[in-house]
PDB file of C-alpha atoms in Angstrom:
ATOM      1  CA  GLU P 159     -11.601  -6.474 -12.796  1.00 76.00           C
ATOM      2  CA  PRO P 160      -9.001  -3.527 -14.239  1.00 80.00           C
ATOM      3  CA  GLU P 161      -5.786  -3.113 -12.377  1.00 92.00           C
ATOM      4  CA  VAL P 162      -2.675  -1.051 -12.003  1.00 95.00           C
ATOM      5  CA  THR P 163       0.397  -3.650 -12.899  1.00 96.00           C
ATOM      6  CA  GLN P 164       3.913  -3.021 -11.768  1.00 97.00           C
ATOM      7  CA  THR P 165       7.046  -4.696 -12.800  1.00 96.00           C
ATOM      8  CA  PRO P 166       9.372  -5.906 -11.796  1.00 96.00           C
ATOM      9  CA  SER P 167       8.091  -6.977  -8.300  1.00 95.00           C
ATOM     10  CA  HIS P 168      11.424  -6.533  -6.947  1.00 96.00           C
ATOM     11  CA  GLN P 169      14.628  -5.059  -8.084  1.00 97.00           C
ATOM     12  CA  VAL P 170      17.978  -5.226  -6.611  1.00 97.00           C
ATOM     13  CA  THR P 171      20.709  -2.703  -8.102  1.00 97.00           C
ATOM     14  CA  GLN P 172      23.928  -1.555  -7.181  1.00 97.00           C
ATOM     15  CA  MET P 173      24.362   2.428  -6.281  1.00 97.00           C
ATOM     16  CA  GLY P 174      24.943   4.515  -9.142  1.00 97.00           C
ATOM     17  CA  GLN P 175      23.230   2.203 -11.329  1.00 97.00           C
ATOM     18  CA  GLU P 176      20.160   3.278 -13.576  1.00 97.00           C
ATOM     19  CA  VAL P 177      16.830   1.910 -12.805  1.00 98.00           C
ATOM     20  CA  ILE P 178      13.658   2.116 -14.721  1.00 97.00           C
ATOM     21  CA  LEU P 179      10.485   1.132 -12.954  1.00 98.00           C
ATOM     22  CA  ARG P 180       7.228  -0.100 -14.894  1.00 97.00           C
ATOM     23  CA  CYS P 181       3.549   0.796 -14.548  1.00 97.00           C
ATOM     24  CA  VAL P 182       0.553  -0.102 -16.789  1.00 97.00           C
ATOM     25  CA  PRO P 183      -2.198   1.788 -15.290  1.00 96.00           C
ATOM     26  CA  ILE P 184      -5.822   1.133 -15.647  1.00 94.00           C
ATOM     27  CA  SER P 185      -6.734   1.795 -19.452  1.00 91.00           C
ATOM     28  CA  ASN P 186      -9.271   4.897 -19.539  1.00 89.00           C
ATOM     29  CA  HIS P 187      -7.798   6.670 -16.445  1.00 93.00           C
ATOM     30  CA  LEU P 188      -6.254   9.926 -16.762  1.00 91.00           C
ATOM     31  CA  TYR P 189      -4.139  10.801 -13.874  1.00 92.00           C
ATOM     32  CA  PHE P 190      -0.976   9.177 -13.143  1.00 94.00           C
ATOM     33  CA  TYR P 191       1.270   9.055  -9.919  1.00 95.00           C
ATOM     34  CA  TRP P 192       4.226   7.382  -8.158  1.00 97.00           C
ATOM     35  CA  TYR P 193       4.483   7.120  -4.766  1.00 96.00           C
ATOM     36  CA  ARG P 194       7.303   5.709  -2.302  1.00 96.00           C
ATOM     37  CA  GLN P 195       7.217   3.586   0.995  1.00 95.00           C
ATOM     38  CA  ILE P 196      10.321   3.433   3.113  1.00 93.00           C
ATOM     39  CA  LEU P 197       9.938   0.332   4.953  1.00 85.00           C
ATOM     40  CA  GLY P 198       7.604   0.953   7.997  1.00 78.00           C
ATOM     41  CA  GLN P 199       7.096   4.263   7.024  1.00 85.00           C
ATOM     42  CA  LYS P 200       4.418   6.808   5.490  1.00 87.00           C
ATOM     43  CA  VAL P 201       3.523   6.772   1.651  1.00 93.00           C
ATOM     44  CA  GLU P 202       5.099   9.930   0.286  1.00 93.00           C
ATOM     45  CA  PHE P 203       4.255  11.412  -2.974  1.00 93.00           C
ATOM     46  CA  LEU P 204       6.318  11.828  -5.711  1.00 95.00           C
ATOM     47  CA  VAL P 205       4.972  12.830  -8.908  1.00 95.00           C
ATOM     48  CA  SER P 206       1.805  13.322 -10.805  1.00 93.00           C
ATOM     49  CA  PHE P 207       1.139  12.976 -14.764  1.00 93.00           C
ATOM     50  CA  TYR P 208      -1.592  14.040 -16.191  1.00 91.00           C
ATOM     51  CA  ASN P 209      -2.264  15.083 -20.095  1.00 89.00           C
ATOM     52  CA  ASN P 210       1.336  13.934 -20.836  1.00 90.00           C
ATOM     53  CA  GLU P 211       3.205  15.892 -18.707  1.00 92.00           C
ATOM     54  CA  ILE P 212       4.173  16.284 -15.028  1.00 94.00           C
ATOM     55  CA  SER P 213       1.654  18.218 -12.959  1.00 91.00           C
ATOM     56  CA  GLU P 214       3.021  18.239  -9.544  1.00 90.00           C
ATOM     57  CA  LYS P 215       6.116  17.115  -8.145  1.00 92.00           C
ATOM     58  CA  SER P 216       7.368  16.672  -4.470  1.00 92.00           C
ATOM     59  CA  GLU P 217      10.713  17.838  -3.080  1.00 92.00           C
ATOM     60  CA  ILE P 218      11.915  14.041  -3.297  1.00 94.00           C
ATOM     61  CA  PHE P 219      11.399  14.370  -7.157  1.00 96.00           C
ATOM     62  CA  ASP P 220      14.686  15.957  -7.750  1.00 94.00           C
ATOM     63  CA  ASP P 221      16.764  15.815 -11.177  1.00 95.00           C
ATOM     64  CA  GLN P 222      17.708  11.961 -10.509  1.00 96.00           C
ATOM     65  CA  PHE P 223      14.114  11.063 -11.226  1.00 97.00           C
ATOM     66  CA  SER P 224      12.509  11.031 -14.514  1.00 97.00           C
ATOM     67  CA  VAL P 225       8.515   9.862 -15.790  1.00 97.00           C
ATOM     68  CA  GLU P 226       7.847   8.918 -18.976  1.00 94.00           C
ATOM     69  CA  ARG P 227       4.533   8.083 -20.715  1.00 92.00           C
ATOM     70  CA  PRO P 228       6.428   6.533 -23.974  1.00 85.00           C
ATOM     71  CA  ASP P 229       3.026   4.895 -25.361  1.00 86.00           C
ATOM     72  CA  GLY P 230      -0.453   5.025 -24.627  1.00 77.00           C
ATOM     73  CA  SER P 231      -0.237   2.360 -21.993  1.00 86.00           C
ATOM     74  CA  ASN P 232       3.209   2.226 -19.996  1.00 93.00           C
ATOM     75  CA  PHE P 233       4.359   4.732 -17.532  1.00 96.00           C
ATOM     76  CA  THR P 234       7.762   4.463 -16.194  1.00 97.00           C
ATOM     77  CA  LEU P 235       9.851   6.219 -13.353  1.00 98.00           C
ATOM     78  CA  LYS P 236      13.757   6.219 -13.883  1.00 98.00           C
ATOM     79  CA  ILE P 237      16.074   6.831 -11.363  1.00 97.00           C
ATOM     80  CA  ARG P 238      19.336   7.998 -12.858  1.00 96.00           C
ATOM     81  CA  SER P 239      22.104   7.267 -10.477  1.00 95.00           C
ATOM     82  CA  THR P 240      20.373   5.290  -7.328  1.00 97.00           C
ATOM     83  CA  LYS P 241      21.402   5.983  -3.858  1.00 96.00           C
ATOM     84  CA  LEU P 242      21.228   3.770  -1.048  1.00 96.00           C
ATOM     85  CA  GLU P 243      18.403   5.840   0.514  1.00 95.00           C
ATOM     86  CA  ASP P 244      16.040   5.481  -2.446  1.00 97.00           C
ATOM     87  CA  SER P 245      15.794   1.578  -0.954  1.00 97.00           C
ATOM     88  CA  ALA P 246      11.884   1.748  -0.967  1.00 97.00           C
ATOM     89  CA  MET P 247       8.722   0.254  -2.240  1.00 96.00           C
ATOM     90  CA  TYR P 248       7.631   2.175  -5.121  1.00 97.00           C
ATOM     91  CA  PHE P 249       4.030   2.281  -5.987  1.00 96.00           C
ATOM     92  CA  CYS P 250       2.162   3.371  -9.168  1.00 96.00           C
ATOM     93  CA  ALA P 251      -1.322   4.556  -9.027  1.00 94.00           C
ATOM     94  CA  SER P 252      -3.786   5.925 -11.515  1.00 93.00           C
ATOM     95  CA  ARG P 253      -6.981   7.538 -11.343  1.00 90.00           C
ATOM     96  CA  ALA P 254     -10.268   8.222 -13.386  1.00 90.00           C
ATOM     97  CA  ARG P 255     -10.973  11.767 -12.274  1.00 83.00           C
ATOM     98  CA  GLN P 256      -9.607  14.176  -9.588  1.00 76.00           C
ATOM     99  CA  ASN P 257     -11.535  13.602  -6.301  1.00 73.00           C
ATOM    100  CA  THR P 258     -12.006   9.997  -7.140  1.00 81.00           C
ATOM    101  CA  GLU P 259     -10.046   7.090  -5.528  1.00 85.00           C
ATOM    102  CA  ALA P 260      -6.481   6.069  -6.624  1.00 88.00           C
ATOM    103  CA  PHE P 261      -5.718   2.506  -7.299  1.00 92.00           C
ATOM    104  CA  PHE P 262      -2.416   1.331  -6.747  1.00 93.00           C
ATOM    105  CA  GLY P 263      -0.386  -1.387  -8.446  1.00 95.00           C
ATOM    106  CA  GLN P 264       1.265  -3.871  -6.443  1.00 94.00           C
ATOM    107  CA  GLY P 265       4.463  -2.133  -5.869  1.00 95.00           C
ATOM    108  CA  THR P 266       8.113  -2.528  -6.964  1.00 97.00           C
ATOM    109  CA  ARG P 267      10.720  -3.446  -4.116  1.00 96.00           C
ATOM    110  CA  LEU P 268      13.787  -1.138  -5.090  1.00 97.00           C
ATOM    111  CA  THR P 269      17.029  -2.616  -3.071  1.00 97.00           C
ATOM    112  CA  VAL P 270      19.769  -0.732  -3.771  1.00 97.00           C
ATOM    113  CA  VAL P 271      23.142  -2.414  -2.458  1.00 97.00           C
TER     114      VAL P 271
ATOM    115  CA  ALA M  76      -0.822  24.219   3.909  1.00 71.00           C
ATOM    116  CA  GLN M  77      -2.798  20.959   3.530  1.00 79.00           C
ATOM    117  CA  LYS M  78      -2.144  18.364   6.337  1.00 87.00           C
ATOM    118  CA  ILE M  79      -3.601  14.829   7.234  1.00 93.00           C
ATOM    119  CA  THR M  80      -3.150  13.399  10.618  1.00 95.00           C
ATOM    120  CA  GLN M  81      -3.368  10.233  12.030  1.00 96.00           C
ATOM    121  CA  THR M  82      -2.816   9.934  16.132  1.00 95.00           C
ATOM    122  CA  GLN M  83      -3.079   6.656  16.548  1.00 95.00           C
ATOM    123  CA  PRO M  84       0.285   4.347  16.021  1.00 94.00           C
ATOM    124  CA  GLY M  85      -1.196   1.041  16.798  1.00 95.00           C
ATOM    125  CA  MET M  86      -4.735  -0.056  17.607  1.00 95.00           C
ATOM    126  CA  PHE M  87      -5.697  -3.402  19.312  1.00 97.00           C
ATOM    127  CA  VAL M  88      -9.442  -4.872  18.834  1.00 97.00           C
ATOM    128  CA  GLN M  89     -11.122  -8.029  20.021  1.00 97.00           C
ATOM    129  CA  GLU M  90     -12.424  -9.860  17.144  1.00 97.00           C
ATOM    130  CA  LYS M  91     -15.965  -9.279  16.481  1.00 97.00           C
ATOM    131  CA  GLU M  92     -15.727  -5.780  17.829  1.00 97.00           C
ATOM    132  CA  ALA M  93     -15.978  -2.371  16.293  1.00 97.00           C
ATOM    133  CA  VAL M  94     -12.800   0.085  16.142  1.00 98.00           C
ATOM    134  CA  THR M  95     -12.757   3.440  15.247  1.00 98.00           C
ATOM    135  CA  LEU M  96      -9.274   4.740  13.554  1.00 98.00           C
ATOM    136  CA  ASP M  97      -8.886   8.606  13.610  1.00 98.00           C
ATOM    137  CA  CYS M  98      -8.353  10.943  11.005  1.00 97.00           C
ATOM    138  CA  THR M  99      -8.097  14.623  11.099  1.00 97.00           C
ATOM    139  CA  TYR M 100      -7.336  16.901   7.906  1.00 95.00           C
ATOM    140  CA  ASP M 101      -6.516  20.504   7.320  1.00 92.00           C
ATOM    141  CA  THR M 102      -7.292  22.724   4.363  1.00 87.00           C
ATOM    142  CA  SER M 103      -8.905  25.581   3.378  1.00 86.00           C
ATOM    143  CA  ASP M 104     -10.377  24.243  -0.007  1.00 85.00           C
ATOM    144  CA  GLN M 105     -13.959  23.844  -0.118  1.00 86.00           C
ATOM    145  CA  SER M 106     -13.973  20.791  -2.423  1.00 86.00           C
ATOM    146  CA  TYR M 107     -11.757  17.922  -1.737  1.00 89.00           C
ATOM    147  CA  GLY M 108     -11.785  14.141  -1.008  1.00 90.00           C
ATOM    148  CA  LEU M 109     -10.942  11.798   1.671  1.00 93.00           C
ATOM    149  CA  PHE M 110     -10.075   8.316   1.503  1.00 94.00           C
ATOM    150  CA  TRP M 111      -8.991   5.212   3.493  1.00 96.00           C
ATOM    151  CA  TYR M 112      -6.599   2.545   2.464  1.00 96.00           C
ATOM    152  CA  LYS M 113      -5.623  -0.869   4.012  1.00 96.00           C
ATOM    153  CA  GLN M 114      -1.911  -2.062   3.896  1.00 95.00           C
ATOM    154  CA  PRO M 115      -1.725  -5.912   4.848  1.00 94.00           C
ATOM    155  CA  SER M 116       1.672  -7.458   5.697  1.00 92.00           C
ATOM    156  CA  SER M 117       1.753  -8.164   1.983  1.00 90.00           C
ATOM    157  CA  GLY M 118       2.522  -5.086   1.238  1.00 90.00           C
ATOM    158  CA  GLU M 119      -0.410  -3.719  -1.479  1.00 90.00           C
ATOM    159  CA  MET M 120      -2.297  -0.988  -1.284  1.00 92.00           C
ATOM    160  CA  ILE M 121      -6.156  -1.361  -0.898  1.00 93.00           C
ATOM    161  CA  PHE M 122      -8.789   0.879  -1.673  1.00 92.00           C
ATOM    162  CA  LEU M 123     -11.331   0.720   1.362  1.00 96.00           C
ATOM    163  CA  ILE M 124     -13.698   3.836   1.246  1.00 95.00           C
ATOM    164  CA  TYR M 125     -14.203   7.574  -0.199  1.00 93.00           C
ATOM    165  CA  GLN M 126     -15.703  10.559   1.192  1.00 93.00           C
ATOM    166  CA  GLY M 127     -16.329  13.736  -0.868  1.00 90.00           C
ATOM    167  CA  SER M 128     -16.637  16.961   0.806  1.00 90.00           C
ATOM    168  CA  TYR M 129     -19.731  17.639  -0.686  1.00 89.00           C
ATOM    169  CA  ASP M 130     -21.454  14.379   0.504  1.00 88.00           C
ATOM    170  CA  GLU M 131     -23.988  14.713   3.140  1.00 85.00           C
ATOM    171  CA  GLN M 132     -24.305  11.211   4.015  1.00 91.00           C
ATOM    172  CA  ASN M 133     -21.445   9.245   5.803  1.00 92.00           C
ATOM    173  CA  ALA M 134     -19.925   6.778   3.000  1.00 93.00           C
ATOM    174  CA  THR M 135     -20.328   2.925   3.813  1.00 94.00           C
ATOM    175  CA  GLU M 136     -18.767   0.207   2.153  1.00 93.00           C
ATOM    176  CA  GLY M 137     -19.766  -3.364   3.841  1.00 96.00           C
ATOM    177  CA  ARG M 138     -18.183  -3.098   7.442  1.00 97.00           C
ATOM    178  CA  TYR M 139     -16.359  -0.210   6.439  1.00 97.00           C
ATOM    179  CA  SER M 140     -17.898   3.223   7.315  1.00 97.00           C
ATOM    180  CA  LEU M 141     -16.408   6.715   7.917  1.00 96.00           C
ATOM    181  CA  ASN M 142     -17.435   8.887  10.212  1.00 96.00           C
ATOM    182  CA  PHE M 143     -17.270  12.197   8.612  1.00 95.00           C
ATOM    183  CA  GLN M 144     -17.379  15.423  10.726  1.00 95.00           C
ATOM    184  CA  LYS M 145     -16.780  18.338   8.081  1.00 93.00           C
ATOM    185  CA  ALA M 146     -16.857  21.084  10.879  1.00 93.00           C
ATOM    186  CA  ARG M 147     -14.435  18.981  12.702  1.00 94.00           C
ATOM    187  CA  LYS M 148     -12.245  18.287   9.929  1.00 94.00           C
ATOM    188  CA  SER M 149     -12.460  14.730  10.849  1.00 96.00           C
ATOM    189  CA  ALA M 150     -12.817  11.662   8.943  1.00 97.00           C
ATOM    190  CA  ASN M 151     -12.818   8.350  11.144  1.00 97.00           C
ATOM    191  CA  LEU M 152     -13.005   5.144   9.595  1.00 98.00           C
ATOM    192  CA  VAL M 153     -15.109   2.494  11.883  1.00 98.00           C
ATOM    193  CA  ILE M 154     -14.617  -1.212  10.896  1.00 97.00           C
ATOM    194  CA  SER M 155     -17.682  -3.068  12.406  1.00 96.00           C
ATOM    195  CA  ALA M 156     -17.208  -6.743  13.404  1.00 96.00           C
ATOM    196  CA  SER M 157     -13.428  -7.016  13.266  1.00 97.00           C
ATOM    197  CA  GLN M 158     -12.173  -9.953  11.744  1.00 97.00           C
ATOM    198  CA  LEU M 159      -8.453 -11.581  12.190  1.00 97.00           C
ATOM    199  CA  GLY M 160      -8.085 -10.548   8.371  1.00 96.00           C
ATOM    200  CA  ASP M 161      -8.543  -6.783   9.289  1.00 97.00           C
ATOM    201  CA  SER M 162      -5.072  -6.607  11.053  1.00 97.00           C
ATOM    202  CA  ALA M 163      -2.941  -4.120   8.772  1.00 97.00           C
ATOM    203  CA  MET M 164      -1.982  -0.724   8.340  1.00 96.00           C
ATOM    204  CA  TYR M 165      -4.447   1.542   7.640  1.00 97.00           C
ATOM    205  CA  PHE M 166      -3.798   4.869   5.694  1.00 96.00           C
ATOM    206  CA  CYS M 167      -6.186   7.890   5.626  1.00 96.00           C
ATOM    207  CA  ALA M 168      -5.461  10.205   2.355  1.00 94.00           C
ATOM    208  CA  PHE M 169      -6.582  13.423   1.106  1.00 88.00           C
ATOM    209  CA  ASN M 170      -6.942  15.058  -2.359  1.00 85.00           C
ATOM    210  CA  THR M 171      -8.221  18.645  -2.843  1.00 75.00           C
ATOM    211  CA  GLY M 172      -8.868  18.320  -6.273  1.00 67.00           C
ATOM    212  CA  GLY M 173      -5.243  18.807  -6.958  1.00 66.00           C
ATOM    213  CA  PHE M 174      -2.919  16.449  -8.615  1.00 72.00           C
ATOM    214  CA  LYS M 175      -1.523  14.797  -5.449  1.00 78.00           C
ATOM    215  CA  THR M 176      -3.115  12.892  -2.672  1.00 85.00           C
ATOM    216  CA  ILE M 177      -1.362  13.268   0.770  1.00 88.00           C
ATOM    217  CA  PHE M 178      -1.171  10.183   3.453  1.00 93.00           C
ATOM    218  CA  GLY M 179      -1.247  10.312   6.978  1.00 95.00           C
ATOM    219  CA  ALA M 180       1.184   8.117   8.863  1.00 94.00           C
ATOM    220  CA  GLY M 181      -1.021   5.297   9.236  1.00 95.00           C
ATOM    221  CA  THR M 182      -2.450   3.165  12.175  1.00 97.00           C
ATOM    222  CA  ARG M 183      -1.428  -0.319  12.818  1.00 96.00           C
ATOM    223  CA  LEU M 184      -4.489  -2.459  13.596  1.00 98.00           C
ATOM    224  CA  PHE M 185      -3.928  -5.755  15.666  1.00 97.00           C
ATOM    225  CA  VAL M 186      -7.286  -7.919  16.216  1.00 97.00           C
ATOM    226  CA  LYS M 187      -6.928 -10.299  18.647  1.00 96.00           C
ATOM    227  CA  ALA M 188      -8.801 -13.872  18.551  1.00 94.00           C
TER     228      ALA M 188
END
Protein backbone atom coordinates (compact mmCIF):
# COMPACT_ATOMS: atom_id res chain seq x y z
CA GLU A 1 0.00 0.00 0.00
CA PRO A 2 1.44 3.41 -0.91
CA GLU A 3 2.44 5.57 2.02
CA VAL A 4 4.01 8.88 2.89
CA THR A 5 7.53 8.46 4.23
CA GLN A 6 9.45 10.95 6.32
CA THR A 7 13.10 11.11 7.27
CA PRO A 8 14.63 11.31 9.75
CA SER A 9 12.27 9.95 12.40
CA HIS A 10 14.03 11.98 15.07
CA GLN A 11 16.39 14.92 14.80
CA VAL A 12 18.20 16.77 17.53
CA THR A 13 19.70 20.11 16.65
CA GLN A 14 21.28 23.05 18.39
CA MET A 15 19.42 26.33 18.60
CA GLY A 16 20.28 28.54 15.63
CA GLN A 17 21.11 25.67 13.31
CA GLU A 18 19.33 24.93 10.07
CA VAL A 19 17.37 21.72 9.67
CA ILE A 20 15.79 20.09 6.66
CA LEU A 21 12.96 17.64 7.14
CA ARG A 22 12.31 15.33 4.23
CA CYS A 23 9.17 13.72 2.92
CA VAL A 24 8.26 11.49 0.02
CA PRO A 25 4.52 11.90 -0.64
CA ILE A 26 2.38 9.29 -2.34
CA SER A 27 3.35 9.33 -6.00
CA ASN A 28 0.09 10.30 -7.72
CA HIS A 29 -0.91 12.89 -5.13
CA LEU A 30 -1.10 16.55 -6.05
CA TYR A 31 -1.46 18.37 -2.72
CA PHE A 32 1.26 18.40 -0.11
CA TYR A 33 1.26 19.67 3.44
CA TRP A 34 3.34 20.22 6.51
CA TYR A 35 1.78 20.19 9.95
CA ARG A 36 3.33 20.35 13.35
CA GLN A 37 2.25 19.09 16.73
CA ILE A 38 3.85 20.30 19.91
CA LEU A 39 3.83 17.46 22.42
CA GLY A 40 0.32 16.79 23.71
CA GLN A 41 -1.21 19.63 21.78
CA LYS A 42 -3.29 20.06 18.67
CA VAL A 43 -2.16 19.50 15.11
CA GLU A 44 -1.32 22.87 13.54
CA PHE A 45 -1.31 23.59 9.84
CA LEU A 46 1.90 25.11 8.54
CA VAL A 47 1.78 25.17 4.75
CA SER A 48 0.20 23.62 1.69
CA PHE A 49 1.89 23.17 -1.68
CA TYR A 50 0.20 22.64 -5.00
CA ASN A 51 1.30 23.01 -8.59
CA ASN A 52 4.88 23.69 -7.51
CA GLU A 53 4.09 26.61 -5.28
CA ILE A 54 2.84 27.46 -1.83
CA SER A 55 -0.94 27.63 -1.98
CA GLU A 56 -1.62 28.58 1.62
CA LYS A 57 0.37 29.13 4.79
CA SER A 58 -0.36 29.84 8.42
CA GLU A 59 0.95 32.62 10.62
CA ILE A 60 3.39 30.10 12.10
CA PHE A 61 5.08 29.73 8.71
CA ASP A 62 7.25 32.82 8.87
CA ASP A 63 10.45 33.72 7.05
CA GLN A 64 12.38 31.09 8.97
CA PHE A 65 10.47 28.36 7.15
CA SER A 66 10.60 27.32 3.52
CA VAL A 67 9.41 24.38 1.46
CA GLU A 68 10.68 22.87 -1.73
CA ARG A 69 9.83 20.12 -4.09
CA PRO A 70 13.24 19.80 -5.71
CA ASP A 71 12.37 16.82 -7.90
CA GLY A 72 9.31 14.75 -8.71
CA SER A 73 9.25 12.87 -5.46
CA ASN A 74 10.72 14.74 -2.48
CA PHE A 75 9.06 17.49 -0.49
CA THR A 76 11.17 19.27 2.11
CA LEU A 77 10.64 21.66 4.99
CA LYS A 78 13.59 23.84 5.95
CA ILE A 79 13.87 25.76 9.17
CA ARG A 80 16.70 28.27 8.77
CA SER A 81 17.57 29.13 12.34
CA THR A 82 15.88 26.84 14.81
CA LYS A 83 14.47 28.09 18.10
CA LEU A 84 13.66 26.11 21.22
CA GLU A 85 9.96 26.55 20.50
CA ASP A 86 10.35 24.79 17.16
CA SER A 87 10.64 21.51 19.07
CA ALA A 88 7.67 19.46 17.92
CA MET A 89 6.56 16.55 15.80
CA TYR A 90 6.43 17.59 12.15
CA PHE A 91 4.06 15.71 9.89
CA CYS A 92 4.07 15.66 6.14
CA ALA A 93 0.82 14.77 4.40
CA SER A 94 -0.43 14.40 0.86
CA ARG A 95 -3.78 14.04 -0.82
CA ALA A 96 -4.86 13.11 -4.31
CA ARG A 97 -7.64 15.68 -4.67
CA GLN A 98 -9.35 18.31 -2.60
CA ASN A 99 -11.95 17.05 -0.15
CA THR A 100 -10.34 13.64 0.06
CA GLU A 101 -8.44 12.29 2.99
CA ALA A 102 -4.88 13.37 3.59
CA PHE A 103 -2.40 10.59 4.27
CA PHE A 104 0.17 11.38 6.89
CA GLY A 105 3.75 10.27 7.25
CA GLN A 106 5.07 8.85 10.50
CA GLY A 107 6.40 12.25 11.53
CA THR A 108 9.79 13.67 12.39
CA ARG A 109 10.34 14.52 16.02
CA LEU A 110 12.49 17.64 16.10
CA THR A 111 14.22 18.50 19.34
CA VAL A 112 16.00 21.84 19.56
CA VAL A 113 18.48 22.11 22.42
CA ALA B 1 -14.27 32.14 10.02
CA GLN B 2 -13.89 28.38 9.91
CA LYS B 3 -13.68 26.59 13.18
CA ILE B 4 -13.80 23.03 14.45
CA THR B 5 -14.53 22.13 18.05
CA GLN B 6 -14.08 18.99 20.11
CA THR B 7 -15.47 19.62 23.56
CA GLN B 8 -14.42 16.37 25.25
CA PRO B 9 -10.76 16.43 26.27
CA GLY B 10 -11.03 12.89 27.64
CA MET B 11 -13.49 10.02 27.50
CA PHE B 12 -13.69 6.63 29.19
CA VAL B 13 -15.50 3.63 27.77
CA GLN B 14 -15.82 0.05 28.87
CA GLU B 15 -14.42 -2.56 26.50
CA LYS B 16 -17.07 -3.86 24.05
CA GLU B 17 -19.32 -0.85 24.54
CA ALA B 18 -19.99 1.89 22.00
CA VAL B 19 -18.70 5.43 22.42
CA THR B 20 -19.47 8.71 20.68
CA LEU B 21 -16.85 11.40 20.24
CA ASP B 22 -18.27 14.84 19.56
CA CYS B 23 -17.24 17.26 16.85
CA THR B 24 -18.87 20.47 15.67
CA TYR B 25 -17.73 22.79 12.94
CA ASP B 26 -18.54 26.20 11.63
CA THR B 27 -18.38 27.28 8.02
CA SER B 28 -20.43 29.21 5.51
CA ASP B 29 -19.16 27.06 2.65
CA GLN B 30 -21.54 24.55 1.11
CA SER B 31 -18.90 22.09 -0.03
CA TYR B 32 -16.59 20.61 2.57
CA GLY B 33 -15.17 17.39 3.90
CA LEU B 34 -15.02 16.08 7.44
CA PHE B 35 -12.43 13.60 8.63
CA TRP B 36 -11.51 11.66 11.71
CA TYR B 37 -7.97 10.61 12.53
CA LYS B 38 -6.62 8.39 15.29
CA GLN B 39 -3.30 9.09 16.95
CA PRO B 40 -2.05 6.24 19.15
CA SER B 41 0.70 6.75 21.69
CA SER B 42 3.26 5.89 19.01
CA GLY B 43 2.43 9.23 17.39
CA GLU B 44 1.36 8.43 13.85
CA MET B 45 -1.82 9.89 12.37
CA ILE B 46 -4.15 7.22 11.06
CA PHE B 47 -7.06 8.17 8.81
CA LEU B 48 -10.34 6.60 9.97
CA ILE B 49 -13.31 7.97 8.07
CA TYR B 50 -14.45 10.72 5.72
CA GLN B 51 -17.81 12.44 5.18
CA GLY B 52 -18.50 14.84 2.35
CA SER B 53 -21.00 17.63 2.87
CA TYR B 54 -23.13 16.42 -0.01
CA ASP B 55 -23.15 12.79 1.08
CA GLU B 56 -26.65 11.86 2.13
CA GLN B 57 -25.67 8.67 3.91
CA ASN B 58 -23.58 8.63 7.06
CA ALA B 59 -20.13 7.25 6.38
CA THR B 60 -19.18 3.90 7.88
CA GLU B 61 -15.87 2.04 7.97
CA GLY B 62 -15.98 -1.18 9.92
CA ARG B 63 -16.55 -0.33 13.58
CA TYR B 64 -16.40 3.41 12.85
CA SER B 65 -19.38 5.45 11.76
CA LEU B 66 -19.84 9.15 11.41
CA ASN B 67 -23.09 10.63 12.69
CA PHE B 68 -23.39 13.59 10.32
CA GLN B 69 -26.03 16.18 11.17
CA LYS B 70 -25.58 18.93 8.64
CA ALA B 71 -28.13 21.37 10.03
CA ARG B 72 -26.49 21.16 13.44
CA LYS B 73 -23.01 21.21 11.91
CA SER B 74 -21.94 18.19 13.82
CA ALA B 75 -19.92 15.17 12.75
CA ASN B 76 -19.66 12.82 15.70
CA LEU B 77 -17.58 9.66 15.52
CA VAL B 78 -19.19 6.49 16.84
CA ILE B 79 -16.96 3.56 17.69
CA SER B 80 -18.90 0.36 18.24
CA ALA B 81 -17.66 -2.56 20.32
CA SER B 82 -14.66 -0.71 21.75
CA GLN B 83 -11.38 -2.58 21.98
CA LEU B 84 -8.36 -1.92 24.18
CA GLY B 85 -6.44 -0.95 21.06
CA ASP B 86 -8.87 1.92 20.49
CA SER B 87 -7.25 3.84 23.34
CA ALA B 88 -5.74 6.84 21.58
CA MET B 89 -6.18 10.48 20.75
CA TYR B 90 -8.89 11.17 18.17
CA PHE B 91 -8.92 14.27 16.00
CA CYS B 92 -11.80 15.64 14.00
CA ALA B 93 -10.66 17.60 10.94
CA PHE B 94 -12.29 19.74 8.32
CA ASN B 95 -11.51 20.89 4.80
CA THR B 96 -13.63 23.28 2.77
CA GLY B 97 -12.05 22.61 -0.57
CA GLY B 98 -9.44 25.17 0.14
CA PHE B 99 -5.97 23.91 0.64
CA LYS B 100 -5.70 23.41 4.34
CA THR B 101 -7.32 21.00 6.72
CA ILE B 102 -8.11 22.33 10.16
CA PHE B 103 -7.89 20.01 13.16
CA GLY B 104 -9.83 20.08 16.39
CA ALA B 105 -8.10 19.93 19.75
CA GLY B 106 -8.63 16.20 20.04
CA THR B 107 -10.31 13.79 22.44
CA ARG B 108 -8.29 11.25 24.36
CA LEU B 109 -10.17 7.96 24.59
CA PHE B 110 -9.43 5.45 27.31
CA VAL B 111 -10.87 1.95 26.92
CA LYS B 112 -11.19 0.05 30.20
CA ALA B 113 -10.93 -3.72 30.42
